[in-house]
Structure formats: C-alpha cells, structure tokens
Amino acid sequence: MIPELINKFYEDKLISKNQYQSLSPLKKDYDKKLGNFLVDGGFITQKDLKTFFKENQDFLFQIFDKWMKENSKIANAIIWRSKDSNKSQNEAQNYNVWIEDKKHELSNTFWKALLDILPDLKDAPECTLNISDDGTVLSTDLNPDDAWIYYINYVAHSIRVEIDRLVHWSILRYNSEQLEFLLDSRTFFEYSESRDVYSILRWHESLFSHGSATIGDPVRIYDFLDSGNLIGITRWGTIGRFLGWIRNNLYHFDNGNTPENYEKHWQYQGYPPVERIISGTTHPENGFKHFTAGCWGTTGFIRIILKTINIPVLLEERCGHATPHFVYDKTHEFYLSHADDPYNSLFKHNTPQFIPLELIINRYKFDEWFNKDLPEKTICNNVGRRALELAVEYIPNEILKIYCDDISKGKTHEEGRMYNEIFREHIPLVDLNAFGFWDRLESKIKSLGGCEYILKEI
C-alpha cells in the first residue's frame, strides 16, 4: 500500500521528483513510523498529510480494500460480533460482509494510523460494571459505540504494524487461530445481547476470558514499547524484554476486586486501564507504583500490550489463578507457570536477577504440570512452580535471609520457614535434597561472610 501512496503524493505534486525518486521504491531503512518519517524528513508537512487524507479517502479505500482482498485470511479474521448480526445466535460478521460504511471507517482509521494522524483515544474508556452479590466486579462493560471505536483502532493499528513493518514478524504468516486471537472482537470483549454492552470478562467458563485489564490507545501503548526498547528482533526476545519490564516495575495490588478498591489503585472503577498500569498511579496508603490486579490483571495486561505488536496471547486458568499462553503455532507454544512469577517477591529486589525468559515453560512442561486430567491438588501445587525452581537455582537474597533466620532459631530443614512457607507445597524436601540445594545454600552464605552479615547488611 505504501508504494501506491507515494505515487499519489507525486501525482498530486505534494513531493518533488527528487523526493519521489528517493522514496520510490520505499525501503524500510528508516527507524520511524511512516508519517513521522515523511514529516520529519521534510518530504511533506503534517498539515498537507491531513489535507491529503481528507481529500483522498475514496482512493485510499480502493488501495486498502484491494489489499484486504489479496490477503483474504486477514479479512476473514477481522470479525465484529454485534446485535446487528443475528440476535438469536450472535453470529459473527467478518470484513468481507460488512456494510460499505464500516469498511470505509476501518480504512480511514488505518490510513490515519499509517500517516500518524493520531486517534487520541481515552486511556480509560467510559464504562459500566457488572457486579456480583458480594461486590466483586464480574465484567467491565463498554457501550457498543465505544467498543466499536476501540476495536477498529486496534485492528487498524495491527494492519499498520504489518504494512509499516514496525516489527520483524508478519501476521501474513500466522494461522487462522493466531489471527483470531488478534483480530476477532470477542478477544477484546464479549457482546451481551440482554444488556447491550461489550463486556471485558475476567474469567468465564464458556466465553472468551480477557483477564482484569481495560484497553487503551494502541498507538500510545505501541510507543511505550518502542521508546522503552522493548521490541526485539524476534517475538521470543520481545517477550523476554517485556517480562523484564514487568519484573522491574509491577506490584501486586492489595485487597479485592471491588470498584472501590480499583478506584483507590487506578482511579477507575472498572478493570485496571493498561495505560495507567504503564504510567503508574498513586494509592492513598501505598503511594505511587505500577500496580497490577494480580495474576488476572497481569495476564490481561500482557494480552493487550502484546496485541499492539501482533503477538497473540491467551489466558489460561488453573486452580483459581491465571497465566499467559503465548501462541506461536501448534508445535511452539509457551507459558508462565503463574502470571505473578515475574514480580515474585523472592526476586523483585534481590540479586542475582533471573533472566526473564527463564520463567517460560514449553507446552510439554505445561501439560505435565497443568493438564486438567491431573488431580486438582497437583495442579494447584504447580502454580508458580517455575519461579521457585529458579529460586533453588539462583538462591536469591530473600532465600538467604529466610534460611539464616531459621538457623538463628535452631530450626531443621524440615521445621524451618524455608521449607514450610516457600517450598513445601511445590517442591518436596526429597527433591530439594536431590538438587543439592542445602549444600549450595550454605556454601553461598559462607562466601558472603555468614548469616550475621546477611541478616544485618543484605
């Protein structure tokens, strides 16, 4: 689509012949988004870009719609579920059968994104709440108009990331399932016909589960990743960088999932807005932090953030906890053992810091630990296990302090806090012995000057 755009600029005499020759064929040898590149490079002014967009929407739609037809699996995956489909079955409508006005609206949103004519969506959309009898927030609900605006901005942004080559991977290589997790409206919110709202669902047994996080402006979220140097050459490396940011910044919130508690943490009564998690908020008692609503909030946060760079993520529920499932393909799928793992208190302020990607487990390990056919107690005991395995390997400072406290109280391995509070439910004593954990622990304490130093200085 970009070559046709540049040709049109030249035909309309918005750029000179020399500028046209330097831009055509446009290669991705610039480190900015296209609109910014054109303006900052002196090719065209921001005012002329906006005027061009307003006067050429039909032409731009023809280019956009042609690309959609040439990439039919993308068009097939762009699904808006609404009361306008089939009220009795809530049937889905993909892009191919949308009315022309909706197609044009998506096209216009895409071109504005590509030309860096910013949407400036609210960081937290207006919402209503579905609350249980005990005061827990069951869903954060958007009205249909707001849901549609946020949806098409995310879809347009996703296509813009592809066309402008803002990442090194391509959705054109994704299978239908991966595309669904990025582009189907139900992966943003589920439509409720009875209440005429689009619901962000923390967890639902039969509908799509989104986690406890509320969408924001995809452009600003992308800019957060880009400016923070969190986008790598590969999806794998990018996930690692982002998990590192989570480790260094996020804090588990206090108390329950009530509107009043959300208001205290994020100044918003619905699920935490991802942009406010990014920027941080001030709690009246706990001060300024990047709060997250526990494992459900972190999984929702990861899902929304990575959508903006075309990495699909699912939510997996086990034993009342949530964890992200990074969807690559049938043979390469990755997970955390618990979404709280990156900011586990054993590691957050301790040395050595783990390498974030070491938290990742593959599909075979996930199935070994969390297959739903396993006894519930086994599944529950494996929640967060990977972080504890890393604690056994790295022996962070917090482990040293707990063990030295046990020694000062004359506790044996089996009696002490170390085993009973940290490992007992996850890693049996016999396994700790087999790993040589206690010998390595005592050796590290000795190398640092003993327990007296550790309890006073670390």
GROMACS .gro file of N, CA and C in nm, residues 299-423:
model
  375
  299THR      N    1  -0.213  -1.100   3.336
  299THR     CA    2  -0.241  -1.172   3.212
  299THR      C    3  -0.318  -1.083   3.115
  300GLY      N    4  -0.418  -1.011   3.164
  300GLY     CA    5  -0.491  -0.918   3.078
  300GLY      C    6  -0.401  -0.808   3.025
  301PHE      N    7  -0.313  -0.758   3.110
  301PHE     CA    8  -0.217  -0.654   3.072
  301PHE      C    9  -0.126  -0.704   2.960
  302ILE      N   10  -0.070  -0.822   2.977
  302ILE     CA   11   0.018  -0.879   2.876
  302ILE      C   12  -0.056  -0.899   2.744
  303ARG      N   13  -0.179  -0.949   2.751
  303ARG     CA   14  -0.259  -0.973   2.630
  303ARG      C   15  -0.276  -0.845   2.549
  304ILE      N   16  -0.317  -0.737   2.618
  304ILE     CA   17  -0.346  -0.612   2.548
  304ILE      C   18  -0.218  -0.548   2.495
  305ILE      N   19  -0.113  -0.545   2.577
  305ILE     CA   20   0.012  -0.482   2.535
  305ILE      C   21   0.068  -0.551   2.411
  306LEU      N   22   0.074  -0.684   2.414
  306LEU     CA   23   0.136  -0.757   2.303
  306LEU      C   24   0.048  -0.759   2.178
  307LYS      N   25  -0.082  -0.735   2.192
  307LYS     CA   26  -0.166  -0.718   2.073
  307LYS      C   27  -0.114  -0.604   1.985
  308THR      N   28  -0.060  -0.501   2.047
  308THR     CA   29  -0.019  -0.383   1.971
  308THR      C   30   0.107  -0.408   1.888
  309ILE      N   31   0.172  -0.521   1.909
  309ILE     CA   32   0.286  -0.558   1.823
  309ILE      C   33   0.260  -0.697   1.762
  310ASN      N   34   0.134  -0.732   1.751
  310ASN     CA   35   0.091  -0.852   1.678
  310ASN      C   36   0.149  -0.981   1.735
  311ILE      N   37   0.149  -0.991   1.867
  311ILE     CA   38   0.182  -1.117   1.934
  311ILE      C   39   0.058  -1.164   2.007
  312PRO      N   40  -0.005  -1.275   1.962
  312PRO     CA   41  -0.128  -1.321   2.027
  312PRO      C   42  -0.101  -1.394   2.158
  313VAL      N   43  -0.185  -1.365   2.257
  313VAL     CA   44  -0.172  -1.426   2.389
  313VAL      C   45  -0.310  -1.467   2.439
  314LEU      N   46  -0.318  -1.585   2.497
  314LEU     CA   47  -0.441  -1.634   2.558
  314LEU      C   48  -0.428  -1.634   2.710
  315LEU      N   49  -0.541  -1.641   2.777
  315LEU     CA   50  -0.543  -1.658   2.922
  315LEU      C   51  -0.573  -1.804   2.954
  316GLU      N   52  -0.492  -1.862   3.040
  316GLU     CA   53  -0.516  -1.997   3.091
  316GLU      C   54  -0.550  -1.988   3.239
  317GLU      N   55  -0.652  -2.059   3.280
  317GLU     CA   56  -0.691  -2.060   3.421
  317GLU      C   57  -0.661  -2.196   3.482
  318ARG      N   58  -0.598  -2.195   3.599
  318ARG     CA   59  -0.573  -2.317   3.675
  318ARG      C   60  -0.583  -2.285   3.823
  319CYS      N   61  -0.665  -2.362   3.893
  319CYS     CA   62  -0.674  -2.353   4.039
  319CYS      C   63  -0.705  -2.211   4.088
  320GLY      N   64  -0.790  -2.140   4.014
  320GLY     CA   65  -0.828  -2.005   4.052
  320GLY      C   66  -0.725  -1.899   4.020
  321HIS      N   67  -0.622  -1.936   3.945
  321HIS     CA   68  -0.517  -1.842   3.905
  321HIS      C   69  -0.512  -1.832   3.753
  322ALA      N   70  -0.448  -1.726   3.706
  322ALA     CA   71  -0.437  -1.703   3.561
  322ALA      C   72  -0.291  -1.697   3.520
  323THR      N   73  -0.267  -1.737   3.395
  323THR     CA   74  -0.132  -1.726   3.340
  323THR      C   75  -0.141  -1.705   3.190
  324PRO      N   76  -0.044  -1.635   3.130
  324PRO     CA   77  -0.048  -1.612   2.985
  324PRO      C   78   0.001  -1.733   2.907
  325HIS      N   79  -0.060  -1.751   2.793
  325HIS     CA   80  -0.025  -1.857   2.696
  325HIS      C   81   0.015  -1.784   2.568
  326PHE      N   82   0.144  -1.786   2.537
  326PHE     CA   83   0.195  -1.718   2.419
  326PHE      C   84   0.178  -1.812   2.300
  327VAL      N   85   0.092  -1.773   2.206
  327VAL     CA   86   0.051  -1.862   2.098
  327VAL      C   87   0.142  -1.843   1.977
  328TYR      N   88   0.230  -1.937   1.954
  328TYR     CA   89   0.314  -1.935   1.834
  328TYR      C   90   0.249  -2.019   1.725
  329ASP      N   91   0.255  -2.148   1.740
  329ASP     CA   92   0.188  -2.237   1.647
  329ASP      C   93   0.168  -2.369   1.719
  330LYS      N   94   0.126  -2.473   1.648
  330LYS     CA   95   0.090  -2.598   1.711
  330LYS      C   96   0.208  -2.663   1.785
  331THR      N   97   0.328  -2.639   1.739
  331THR     CA   98   0.444  -2.705   1.798
  331THR      C   99   0.528  -2.614   1.886
  332HIS      N  100   0.502  -2.483   1.883
  332HIS     CA  101   0.578  -2.389   1.963
  332HIS      C  102   0.482  -2.298   2.039
  333GLU      N  103   0.450  -2.340   2.161
  333GLU     CA  104   0.363  -2.260   2.247
  333GLU      C  105   0.430  -2.250   2.383
  334PHE      N  106   0.418  -2.133   2.445
  334PHE     CA  107   0.492  -2.107   2.567
  334PHE      C  108   0.400  -2.045   2.673
  335TYR      N  109   0.439  -2.062   2.798
  335TYR     CA  110   0.355  -2.022   2.910
  335TYR      C  111   0.442  -1.972   3.025
  336LEU      N  112   0.377  -1.906   3.122
  336LEU     CA  113   0.432  -1.890   3.255
  336LEU      C  114   0.362  -1.991   3.345
  337SER      N  115   0.426  -2.029   3.454
  337SER     CA  116   0.357  -2.118   3.549
  337SER      C  117   0.260  -2.041   3.637
  338HIS      N  118   0.270  -1.909   3.635
  338HIS     CA  119   0.178  -1.820   3.707
  338HIS      C  120   0.208  -1.679   3.660
  339ALA      N  121   0.107  -1.600   3.633
  339ALA     CA  122   0.132  -1.465   3.582
  339ALA      C  123   0.202  -1.376   3.684
  340ASP      N  124   0.197  -1.412   3.813
  340ASP     CA  125   0.269  -1.336   3.915
  340ASP      C  126   0.418  -1.368   3.921
  341ASP      N  127   0.463  -1.468   3.845
  341ASP     CA  128   0.602  -1.512   3.854
  341ASP      C  129   0.705  -1.401   3.833
  342PRO      N  130   0.687  -1.312   3.734
  342PRO     CA  131   0.794  -1.213   3.708
  342PRO      C  132   0.825  -1.122   3.826
  343TYR      N  133   0.722  -1.086   3.907
  343TYR     CA  134   0.746  -0.996   4.020
  343TYR      C  135   0.735  -1.070   4.153
  344ASN      N  136   0.759  -1.200   4.149
  344ASN     CA  137   0.764  -1.281   4.271
  344ASN      C  138   0.857  -1.213   4.373
  345SER      N  139   0.812  -1.204   4.496
  345SER     CA  140   0.887  -1.128   4.597
  345SER      C  141   1.026  -1.186   4.625
  346LEU      N  142   1.048  -1.313   4.589
  346LEU     CA  143   1.181  -1.371   4.609
  346LEU      C  144   1.285  -1.303   4.521
  347PHE      N  145   1.239  -1.246   4.409
  347PHE     CA  146   1.333  -1.194   4.309
  347PHE      C  147   1.331  -1.044   4.291
  348LYS      N  148   1.217  -0.980   4.315
  348LYS     CA  149   1.197  -0.844   4.265
  348LYS      C  150   1.309  -0.749   4.303
  349HIS      N  151   1.353  -0.753   4.429
  349HIS     CA  152   1.456  -0.659   4.473
  349HIS      C  153   1.583  -0.733   4.517
  350ASN      N  154   1.605  -0.849   4.459
  350ASN     CA  155   1.718  -0.929   4.501
  350ASN      C  156   1.816  -0.953   4.388
  351THR      N  157   1.937  -0.992   4.426
  351THR     CA  158   2.037  -1.033   4.328
  351THR      C  159   2.076  -1.176   4.358
  352PRO      N  160   2.115  -1.253   4.256
  352PRO     CA  161   2.113  -1.212   4.116
  352PRO      C  162   1.973  -1.213   4.060
  353GLN      N  163   1.947  -1.126   3.961
  353GLN     CA  164   1.818  -1.128   3.893
  353GLN      C  165   1.818  -1.240   3.790
  354PHE      N  166   1.705  -1.307   3.781
  354PHE     CA  167   1.693  -1.411   3.680
  354PHE      C  168   1.682  -1.349   3.541
  355ILE      N  169   1.716  -1.426   3.440
  355ILE     CA  170   1.692  -1.387   3.302
  355ILE      C  171   1.544  -1.410   3.276
  356PRO      N  172   1.468  -1.307   3.237
  356PRO     CA  173   1.322  -1.321   3.229
  356PRO      C  174   1.272  -1.442   3.150
  357LEU      N  175   1.337  -1.473   3.039
  357LEU     CA  176   1.290  -1.584   2.958
  357LEU      C  177   1.306  -1.718   3.027
  358GLU      N  178   1.386  -1.724   3.135
  358GLU     CA  179   1.397  -1.849   3.210
  358GLU      C  180   1.267  -1.885   3.281
  359LEU      N  181   1.178  -1.787   3.294
  359LEU     CA  182   1.047  -1.816   3.354
  359LEU      C  183   0.957  -1.896   3.261
  360ILE      N  184   0.985  -1.893   3.132
  360ILE     CA  185   0.897  -1.954   3.033
  360ILE      C  186   0.906  -2.107   3.042
  361ILE      N  187   0.791  -2.172   3.031
  361ILE     CA  188   0.787  -2.317   3.018
  361ILE      C  189   0.722  -2.351   2.885
  362ASN      N  190   0.758  -2.465   2.828
  362ASN     CA  191   0.702  -2.503   2.699
  362ASN      C  192   0.572  -2.582   2.716
  363ARG      N  193   0.513  -2.618   2.605
  363ARG     CA  194   0.382  -2.684   2.608
  363ARG      C  195   0.388  -2.818   2.681
  364TYR      N  196   0.499  -2.890   2.666
  364TYR     CA  197   0.511  -3.021   2.729
  364TYR      C  198   0.520  -3.010   2.880
  365LYS      N  199   0.596  -2.911   2.928
  365LYS     CA  200   0.605  -2.889   3.072
  365LYS      C  201   0.472  -2.838   3.127
  366PHE      N  202   0.406  -2.751   3.051
  366PHE     CA  203   0.276  -2.702   3.095
  366PHE      C  204   0.176  -2.817   3.109
  367ASP      N  205   0.179  -2.907   3.013
  367ASP     CA  206   0.089  -3.022   3.018
  367ASP      C  207   0.125  -3.115   3.134
  368GLU      N  208   0.253  -3.130   3.161
  368GLU     CA  209   0.298  -3.214   3.272
  368GLU      C  210   0.251  -3.159   3.406
  369TRP      N  211   0.251  -3.026   3.418
  369TRP     CA  212   0.215  -2.963   3.545
  369TRP      C  213   0.066  -2.929   3.557
  370PHE      N  214   0.003  -2.899   3.442
  370PHE     CA  215  -0.131  -2.839   3.449
  370PHE      C  216  -0.238  -2.909   3.365
  371ASN      N  217  -0.210  -3.028   3.315
  371ASN     CA  218  -0.314  -3.099   3.241
  371ASN      C  219  -0.438  -3.112   3.329
  372LYS      N  220  -0.553  -3.081   3.272
  372LYS     CA  221  -0.676  -3.078   3.352
  372LYS      C  222  -0.719  -3.215   3.400
  373ASP      N  223  -0.656  -3.320   3.349
  373ASP     CA  224  -0.685  -3.455   3.398
  373ASP      C  225  -0.609  -3.488   3.526
  374LEU      N  226  -0.513  -3.404   3.562
  374LEU     CA  227  -0.437  -3.426   3.685
  374LEU      C  228  -0.523  -3.395   3.807
  375PRO      N  229  -0.488  -3.451   3.924
  375PRO     CA  230  -0.561  -3.416   4.047
  375PRO      C  231  -0.550  -3.265   4.073
  376GLU      N  232  -0.657  -3.207   4.124
  376GLU     CA  233  -0.661  -3.063   4.148
  376GLU      C  234  -0.546  -3.018   4.239
  377LYS      N  235  -0.515  -3.099   4.341
  377LYS     CA  236  -0.408  -3.061   4.433
  377LYS      C  237  -0.274  -3.054   4.361
  378THR      N  238  -0.250  -3.146   4.269
  378THR     CA  239  -0.125  -3.144   4.193
  378THR      C  240  -0.115  -3.018   4.108
  379ILE      N  241  -0.226  -2.985   4.042
  379ILE     CA  242  -0.229  -2.863   3.960
  379ILE      C  243  -0.203  -2.740   4.046
  380CYS      N  244  -0.271  -2.731   4.159
  380CYS     CA  245  -0.257  -2.614   4.247
  380CYS      C  246  -0.114  -2.601   4.299
  381ASN      N  247  -0.052  -2.715   4.332
  381ASN     CA  248   0.085  -2.710   4.383
  381ASN      C  249   0.186  -2.667   4.278
  382ASN      N  250   0.149  -2.676   4.150
  382ASN     CA  251   0.241  -2.637   4.044
  382ASN      C  252   0.224  -2.492   4.000
  383VAL      N  253   0.122  -2.424   4.051
  383VAL     CA  254   0.105  -2.282   4.020
  383VAL      C  255   0.224  -2.204   4.078
  384GLY      N  256   0.297  -2.136   3.993
  384GLY     CA  257   0.413  -2.060   4.038
  384GLY      C  258   0.539  -2.144   4.058
  385ARG      N  259   0.536  -2.269   4.017
  385ARG     CA  260   0.649  -2.358   4.044
  385ARG      C  261   0.778  -2.313   3.975
  386ARG      N  262   0.767  -2.259   3.854
  386ARG     CA  263   0.888  -2.223   3.781
  386ARG      C  264   0.969  -2.117   3.855
  387ALA      N  265   0.902  -2.021   3.917
  387ALA     CA  266   0.973  -1.918   3.992
  387ALA      C  267   1.049  -1.979   4.109
  388LEU      N  268   0.991  -2.082   4.170
  388LEU     CA  269   1.057  -2.148   4.284
  388LEU      C  270   1.174  -2.234   4.236
  389GLU      N  271   1.159  -2.294   4.119
  389GLU     CA  272   1.273  -2.368   4.063
  389GLU      C  273   1.391  -2.274   4.040
  390LEU      N  274   1.363  -2.154   3.994
  390LEU     CA  275   1.470  -2.057   3.973
  390LEU      C  276   1.530  -2.011   4.106
  391ALA      N  277   1.446  -2.007   4.211
  391ALA     CA  278   1.497  -1.972   4.344
  391ALA      C  279   1.595  -2.079   4.392
  392VAL      N  280   1.566  -2.205   4.364
  392VAL     CA  281   1.657  -2.314   4.400
  392VAL      C  282   1.787  -2.300   4.322
  393GLU      N  283   1.777  -2.260   4.197
  393GLU     CA  284   1.896  -2.249   4.113
  393GLU      C  285   1.980  -2.126   4.148
  394TYR      N  286   1.914  -2.010   4.164
  394TYR     CA  287   1.987  -1.885   4.183
  394TYR      C  288   2.015  -1.850   4.329
  395ILE      N  289   1.931  -1.902   4.419
  395ILE     CA  290   1.941  -1.871   4.563
  395ILE      C  291   1.948  -1.718   4.583
  396PRO      N  292   1.838  -1.649   4.561
  396PRO     CA  293   1.837  -1.503   4.577
  396PRO      C  294   1.849  -1.462   4.723
  397ASN      N  295   1.869  -1.332   4.746
  397ASN     CA  296   1.893  -1.280   4.880
  397ASN      C  297   1.783  -1.314   4.979
  398GLU      N  298   1.660  -1.307   4.933
  398GLU     CA  299   1.549  -1.333   5.025
  398GLU      C  300   1.555  -1.475   5.080
  399ILE      N  301   1.597  -1.569   4.996
  399ILE     CA  302   1.614  -1.707   5.042
  399ILE      C  303   1.723  -1.715   5.149
  400LEU      N  304   1.832  -1.644   5.126
  400LEU     CA  305   1.942  -1.642   5.224
  400LEU      C  306   1.893  -1.591   5.359
  401LYS      N  307   1.816  -1.483   5.358
  401LYS     CA  308   1.769  -1.423   5.484
  401LYS      C  309   1.673  -1.516   5.558
  402ILE      N  310   1.584  -1.579   5.484
  402ILE     CA  311   1.489  -1.671   5.548
  402ILE      C  312   1.564  -1.789   5.610
  403TYR      N  313   1.661  -1.842   5.538
  403TYR     CA  314   1.735  -1.958   5.590
  403TYR      C  315   1.818  -1.920   5.713
  404CYS      N  316   1.882  -1.804   5.707
  404CYS     CA  317   1.959  -1.759   5.823
  404CYS      C  318   1.869  -1.735   5.944
  405ASP      N  319   1.750  -1.688   5.922
  405ASP     CA  320   1.654  -1.672   6.032
  405ASP      C  321   1.618  -1.808   6.090
  406ASP      N  322   1.602  -1.908   6.004
  406ASP     CA  323   1.574  -2.043   6.052
  406ASP      C  324   1.689  -2.094   6.138
  407ILE      N  325   1.813  -2.070   6.093
  407ILE     CA  326   1.930  -2.116   6.168
  407ILE      C  327   1.936  -2.048   6.305
  408SER      N  328   1.905  -1.918   6.307
  408SER     CA  329   1.912  -1.845   6.434
  408SER      C  330   1.810  -1.897   6.536
  409LYS      N  331   1.706  -1.960   6.487
  409LYS     CA  332   1.602  -2.014   6.575
  409LYS      C  333   1.617  -2.165   6.597
  410GLY      N  334   1.727  -2.219   6.547
  410GLY     CA  335   1.755  -2.360   6.570
  410GLY      C  336   1.665  -2.455   6.494
  411LYS      N  337   1.611  -2.413   6.383
  411LYS     CA  338   1.518  -2.495   6.306
  411LYS      C  339   1.595  -2.588   6.210
  412THR      N  340   1.544  -2.710   6.199
  412THR     CA  341   1.598  -2.801   6.098
  412THR      C  342   1.539  -2.765   5.962
  413HIS      N  343   1.594  -2.829   5.857
  413HIS     CA  344   1.541  -2.804   5.722
  413HIS      C  345   1.392  -2.831   5.718
  414GLU      N  346   1.350  -2.939   5.777
  414GLU     CA  347   1.209  -2.978   5.770
  414GLU      C  348   1.121  -2.889   5.856
  415GLU      N  349   1.176  -2.830   5.962
  415GLU     CA  350   1.098  -2.747   6.054
  415GLU      C  351   1.091  -2.600   6.012
  416GLY      N  352   1.188  -2.554   5.935
  416GLY     CA  353   1.204  -2.411   5.913
  416GLY      C  354   1.104  -2.348   5.817
  417ARG      N  355   1.103  -2.214   5.820
  417ARG     CA  356   1.018  -2.137   5.730
  417ARG      C  357   1.052  -2.164   5.584
  418MET      N  358   1.185  -2.180   5.559
  418MET     CA  359   1.229  -2.201   5.423
  418MET      C  360   1.150  -2.310   5.354
  419TYR      N  361   1.142  -2.423   5.416
  419TYR     CA  362   1.072  -2.535   5.353
  419TYR      C  363   0.921  -2.519   5.365
  420ASN      N  364   0.872  -2.485   5.482
  420ASN     CA  365   0.728  -2.488   5.507
  420ASN      C  366   0.653  -2.372   5.442
  421GLU      N  367   0.715  -2.256   5.433
  421GLU     CA  368   0.645  -2.141   5.375
  421GLU      C  369   0.676  -2.120   5.227
  422ILE      N  370   0.793  -2.163   5.184
  422ILE     CA  371   0.833  -2.136   5.046
  422ILE      C  372   0.815  -2.257   4.954
  423PHE      N  373   0.864  -2.371   4.996
  423PHE     CA  374   0.872  -2.483   4.903
  423PHE      C  375   0.776  -2.598   4.927
   0.00000   0.00000   0.00000
